[in-house]
Amino acid sequence: MTAAPPPAALLGAQTAEPCVSYFTFFLRGLEDGADPQAAAAGAPGHWTVLAGPGGALFRCATTDFHPHVRLESWSGEPPAPPGSWDTLDTVEFELFRHGKVQLNEWDGYPSGEPVDLGGPGVYGLRAASLGRDAARERHAAGEMFFHGTEEWLIQLWPR
């Protein structure tokens, strides 16, 4: 009988509040040629998470605010996050040189510290968000550049 592999372990976590422009923020590999924003060019009309060259793009419910983002790195595929989420998406992306990623605002300004995923390769990414309706309502009421309200959990693991 073959032993079951050990469960995935949480290796690290950090939080950030990137400034969202054009409804988006992104996760980018810290390497030449990483441009996850390129995925938006051929994207369908409705999407929440898109994998692109060297990272992923995240679409929020509104723009000009700061969502609360928790970024987690795992040793393997983590269990699905508990609770009720507005969105829950899983994609894959590839890192070609360094294996380091960082959250970024649309203009490329970094948000949070770089995360070392352990080297080049294919990575799984699960993104869950909640509070989208409340963020939309705050923006519709004229609020801009508020913090929180929409929350994201982004989990990364090697494939």
mmCIF file of C-alpha atoms in Angstrom:
data_model
loop_
_atom_site.group_PDB
_atom_site.id
_atom_site.type_symbol
_atom_site.label_atom_id
_atom_site.label_comp_id
_atom_site.label_asym_id
_atom_site.label_seq_id
_atom_site.Cartn_x
_atom_site.Cartn_y
_atom_site.Cartn_z
ATOM 1 C CA MET A 1 0.000 0.000 0.000
ATOM 2 C CA THR A 2 1.353 3.416 -0.995
ATOM 3 C CA ALA A 3 1.300 6.117 1.632
ATOM 4 C CA ALA A 4 -0.782 9.170 0.866
ATOM 5 C CA PRO A 5 1.233 12.330 0.211
ATOM 6 C CA PRO A 6 1.390 14.730 3.137
ATOM 7 C CA PRO A 7 -1.220 17.490 3.114
ATOM 8 C CA ALA A 8 -0.187 20.834 1.678
ATOM 9 C CA ALA A 9 1.476 23.178 4.160
ATOM 10 C CA LEU A 10 1.169 26.946 4.311
ATOM 11 C CA LEU A 11 4.681 28.295 3.656
ATOM 12 C CA GLY A 12 4.012 32.006 4.004
ATOM 13 C CA ALA A 13 1.397 34.737 3.898
ATOM 14 C CA GLN A 14 1.294 38.491 3.573
ATOM 15 C CA THR A 15 -1.347 41.155 3.159
ATOM 16 C CA ALA A 16 -1.453 44.191 0.907
ATOM 17 C CA GLU A 17 -3.906 46.842 -0.254
ATOM 18 C CA PRO A 18 -3.018 47.678 -3.866
ATOM 19 C CA CYS A 19 -4.624 50.705 -5.471
ATOM 20 C CA VAL A 20 -7.016 49.431 -8.139
ATOM 21 C CA SER A 21 -7.144 51.265 -11.470
ATOM 22 C CA TYR A 22 -9.191 50.161 -14.464
ATOM 23 C CA PHE A 23 -10.844 47.637 -12.101
ATOM 24 C CA THR A 24 -7.617 45.595 -11.840
ATOM 25 C CA PHE A 25 -4.452 44.696 -9.976
ATOM 26 C CA PHE A 26 -2.042 41.906 -10.846
ATOM 27 C CA LEU A 27 0.538 39.371 -9.674
ATOM 28 C CA ARG A 28 3.728 39.507 -11.723
ATOM 29 C CA GLY A 29 6.826 37.366 -11.869
ATOM 30 C CA LEU A 30 9.977 39.369 -11.158
ATOM 31 C CA GLU A 31 11.607 38.358 -14.412
ATOM 32 C CA ASP A 32 12.100 39.659 -17.929
ATOM 33 C CA GLY A 33 9.035 39.273 -20.097
ATOM 34 C CA ALA A 34 6.487 38.848 -17.287
ATOM 35 C CA ASP A 35 3.432 40.743 -18.512
ATOM 36 C CA PRO A 36 0.174 39.289 -17.160
ATOM 37 C CA GLN A 37 -1.659 42.422 -18.354
ATOM 38 C CA ALA A 38 -1.281 41.044 -21.897
ATOM 39 C CA ALA A 39 -3.971 38.469 -21.036
ATOM 40 C CA ALA A 40 -6.608 41.229 -21.004
ATOM 41 C CA ALA A 41 -6.247 41.855 -24.747
ATOM 42 C CA GLY A 42 -8.034 38.661 -25.807
ATOM 43 C CA ALA A 43 -10.160 38.171 -22.706
ATOM 44 C CA PRO A 44 -13.887 37.481 -22.795
ATOM 45 C CA GLY A 45 -16.192 40.284 -21.666
ATOM 46 C CA HIS A 46 -16.710 38.874 -18.173
ATOM 47 C CA TRP A 47 -13.784 37.550 -16.131
ATOM 48 C CA THR A 48 -12.432 37.736 -12.583
ATOM 49 C CA VAL A 49 -8.988 36.114 -12.891
ATOM 50 C CA LEU A 50 -6.839 35.703 -16.023
ATOM 51 C CA ALA A 51 -3.489 33.962 -16.272
ATOM 52 C CA GLY A 52 -0.999 35.732 -18.494
ATOM 53 C CA PRO A 53 2.710 35.600 -19.291
ATOM 54 C CA GLY A 54 4.450 35.351 -15.924
ATOM 55 C CA GLY A 55 1.501 35.982 -13.618
ATOM 56 C CA ALA A 56 -2.196 36.749 -13.303
ATOM 57 C CA LEU A 57 -4.611 39.650 -13.577
ATOM 58 C CA PHE A 58 -7.446 40.206 -11.049
ATOM 59 C CA ARG A 59 -10.651 42.121 -11.865
ATOM 60 C CA CYS A 60 -12.366 43.890 -8.983
ATOM 61 C CA ALA A 61 -16.019 44.958 -8.775
ATOM 62 C CA THR A 62 -15.140 48.646 -9.044
ATOM 63 C CA THR A 63 -12.154 50.938 -9.482
ATOM 64 C CA ASP A 64 -10.172 53.601 -7.618
ATOM 65 C CA PHE A 65 -10.048 51.894 -4.213
ATOM 66 C CA HIS A 66 -7.798 49.596 -2.149
ATOM 67 C CA PRO A 67 -9.047 46.011 -1.667
ATOM 68 C CA HIS A 68 -7.632 43.927 1.172
ATOM 69 C CA VAL A 69 -5.551 41.102 -0.356
ATOM 70 C CA ARG A 70 -4.071 38.093 1.456
ATOM 71 C CA LEU A 71 -1.415 36.295 -0.610
ATOM 72 C CA GLU A 72 -0.477 32.776 0.506
ATOM 73 C CA SER A 73 2.211 30.378 -0.748
ATOM 74 C CA TRP A 74 1.700 26.640 -0.223
ATOM 75 C CA SER A 75 3.822 23.496 -0.624
ATOM 76 C CA GLY A 76 1.046 21.846 -2.696
ATOM 77 C CA GLU A 77 -2.560 22.475 -3.643
ATOM 78 C CA PRO A 78 -4.264 23.856 -0.519
ATOM 79 C CA PRO A 79 -7.771 22.973 0.595
ATOM 80 C CA ALA A 80 -10.486 25.225 -0.790
ATOM 81 C CA PRO A 81 -10.969 28.255 1.434
ATOM 82 C CA PRO A 82 -13.898 27.854 3.826
ATOM 83 C CA GLY A 83 -16.865 30.180 3.760
ATOM 84 C CA SER A 84 -19.043 31.758 1.147
ATOM 85 C CA TRP A 85 -17.207 33.719 -1.554
ATOM 86 C CA ASP A 86 -18.544 35.978 -4.313
ATOM 87 C CA THR A 87 -16.015 34.506 -6.752
ATOM 88 C CA LEU A 88 -13.710 31.481 -6.688
ATOM 89 C CA ASP A 89 -11.405 30.841 -9.652
ATOM 90 C CA THR A 90 -8.401 28.600 -10.288
ATOM 91 C CA VAL A 91 -5.835 29.181 -13.053
ATOM 92 C CA GLU A 92 -2.251 28.167 -13.873
ATOM 93 C CA PHE A 93 0.653 30.415 -14.812
ATOM 94 C CA GLU A 94 4.315 29.799 -15.588
ATOM 95 C CA LEU A 95 7.457 31.444 -14.256
ATOM 96 C CA PHE A 96 10.491 31.047 -16.510
ATOM 97 C CA ARG A 97 13.535 32.333 -14.622
ATOM 98 C CA HIS A 98 13.348 33.267 -10.948
ATOM 99 C CA GLY A 99 10.233 31.912 -9.279
ATOM 100 C CA LYS A 100 9.583 35.199 -7.469
ATOM 101 C CA VAL A 101 6.294 37.097 -7.717
ATOM 102 C CA GLN A 102 4.863 40.347 -6.380
ATOM 103 C CA LEU A 103 1.454 42.016 -6.277
ATOM 104 C CA ASN A 104 1.313 45.140 -8.428
ATOM 105 C CA GLU A 105 -1.034 48.004 -9.095
ATOM 106 C CA TRP A 106 -2.116 48.583 -12.718
ATOM 107 C CA ASP A 107 0.691 51.100 -13.283
ATOM 108 C CA GLY A 108 3.273 48.521 -12.157
ATOM 109 C CA TYR A 109 3.873 49.997 -8.707
ATOM 110 C CA PRO A 110 4.591 47.090 -6.304
ATOM 111 C CA SER A 111 2.214 46.366 -3.431
ATOM 112 C CA GLY A 112 3.658 44.179 -0.697
ATOM 113 C CA GLU A 113 6.927 42.299 -0.617
ATOM 114 C CA PRO A 114 8.149 39.815 -3.248
ATOM 115 C CA VAL A 115 7.313 36.157 -2.599
ATOM 116 C CA ASP A 116 9.800 33.421 -3.535
ATOM 117 C CA LEU A 117 7.871 30.404 -4.832
ATOM 118 C CA GLY A 118 11.011 28.306 -5.149
ATOM 119 C CA GLY A 119 12.045 28.555 -8.774
ATOM 120 C CA PRO A 120 10.785 28.487 -12.332
ATOM 121 C CA GLY A 121 7.870 26.242 -13.224
ATOM 122 C CA VAL A 122 4.106 26.023 -13.486
ATOM 123 C CA TYR A 123 2.079 27.261 -10.520
ATOM 124 C CA GLY A 124 -1.528 26.906 -9.516
ATOM 125 C CA LEU A 125 -3.384 29.990 -8.362
ATOM 126 C CA ARG A 126 -6.743 30.054 -6.588
ATOM 127 C CA ALA A 127 -8.376 33.446 -6.080
ATOM 128 C CA ALA A 128 -11.454 34.045 -3.951
ATOM 129 C CA SER A 129 -13.126 37.412 -3.429
ATOM 130 C CA LEU A 130 -15.977 38.785 -1.361
ATOM 131 C CA GLY A 131 -17.534 42.150 -0.559
ATOM 132 C CA ARG A 132 -17.874 43.018 -4.234
ATOM 133 C CA ASP A 133 -21.432 44.396 -4.007
ATOM 134 C CA ALA A 134 -20.533 46.572 -1.007
ATOM 135 C CA ALA A 135 -17.482 47.978 -2.834
ATOM 136 C CA ARG A 136 -19.632 48.732 -5.892
ATOM 137 C CA GLU A 137 -22.176 50.528 -3.681
ATOM 138 C CA ARG A 138 -19.510 52.657 -1.985
ATOM 139 C CA HIS A 139 -18.109 53.683 -5.351
ATOM 140 C CA ALA A 140 -21.609 54.449 -6.729
ATOM 141 C CA ALA A 141 -22.190 56.679 -3.667
ATOM 142 C CA GLY A 142 -19.156 58.753 -4.693
ATOM 143 C CA GLU A 143 -16.502 57.288 -2.399
ATOM 144 C CA MET A 144 -13.058 56.883 -3.914
ATOM 145 C CA PHE A 145 -9.797 55.423 -2.683
ATOM 146 C CA PHE A 146 -11.437 53.739 0.311
ATOM 147 C CA HIS A 147 -9.687 50.772 1.929
ATOM 148 C CA GLY A 148 -11.015 47.260 2.381
ATOM 149 C CA THR A 149 -14.663 46.334 1.729
ATOM 150 C CA GLU A 150 -13.689 44.024 -1.164
ATOM 151 C CA GLU A 151 -11.398 41.247 0.067
ATOM 152 C CA TRP A 152 -9.271 38.749 -1.840
ATOM 153 C CA LEU A 153 -7.549 35.503 -0.862
ATOM 154 C CA ILE A 154 -4.913 34.404 -3.393
ATOM 155 C CA GLN A 155 -3.305 30.985 -2.892
ATOM 156 C CA LEU A 156 -0.228 29.871 -4.892
ATOM 157 C CA TRP A 157 1.360 26.404 -5.140
ATOM 158 C CA PRO A 158 3.705 24.462 -7.445
ATOM 159 C CA ARG A 159 2.035 22.104 -9.953
#
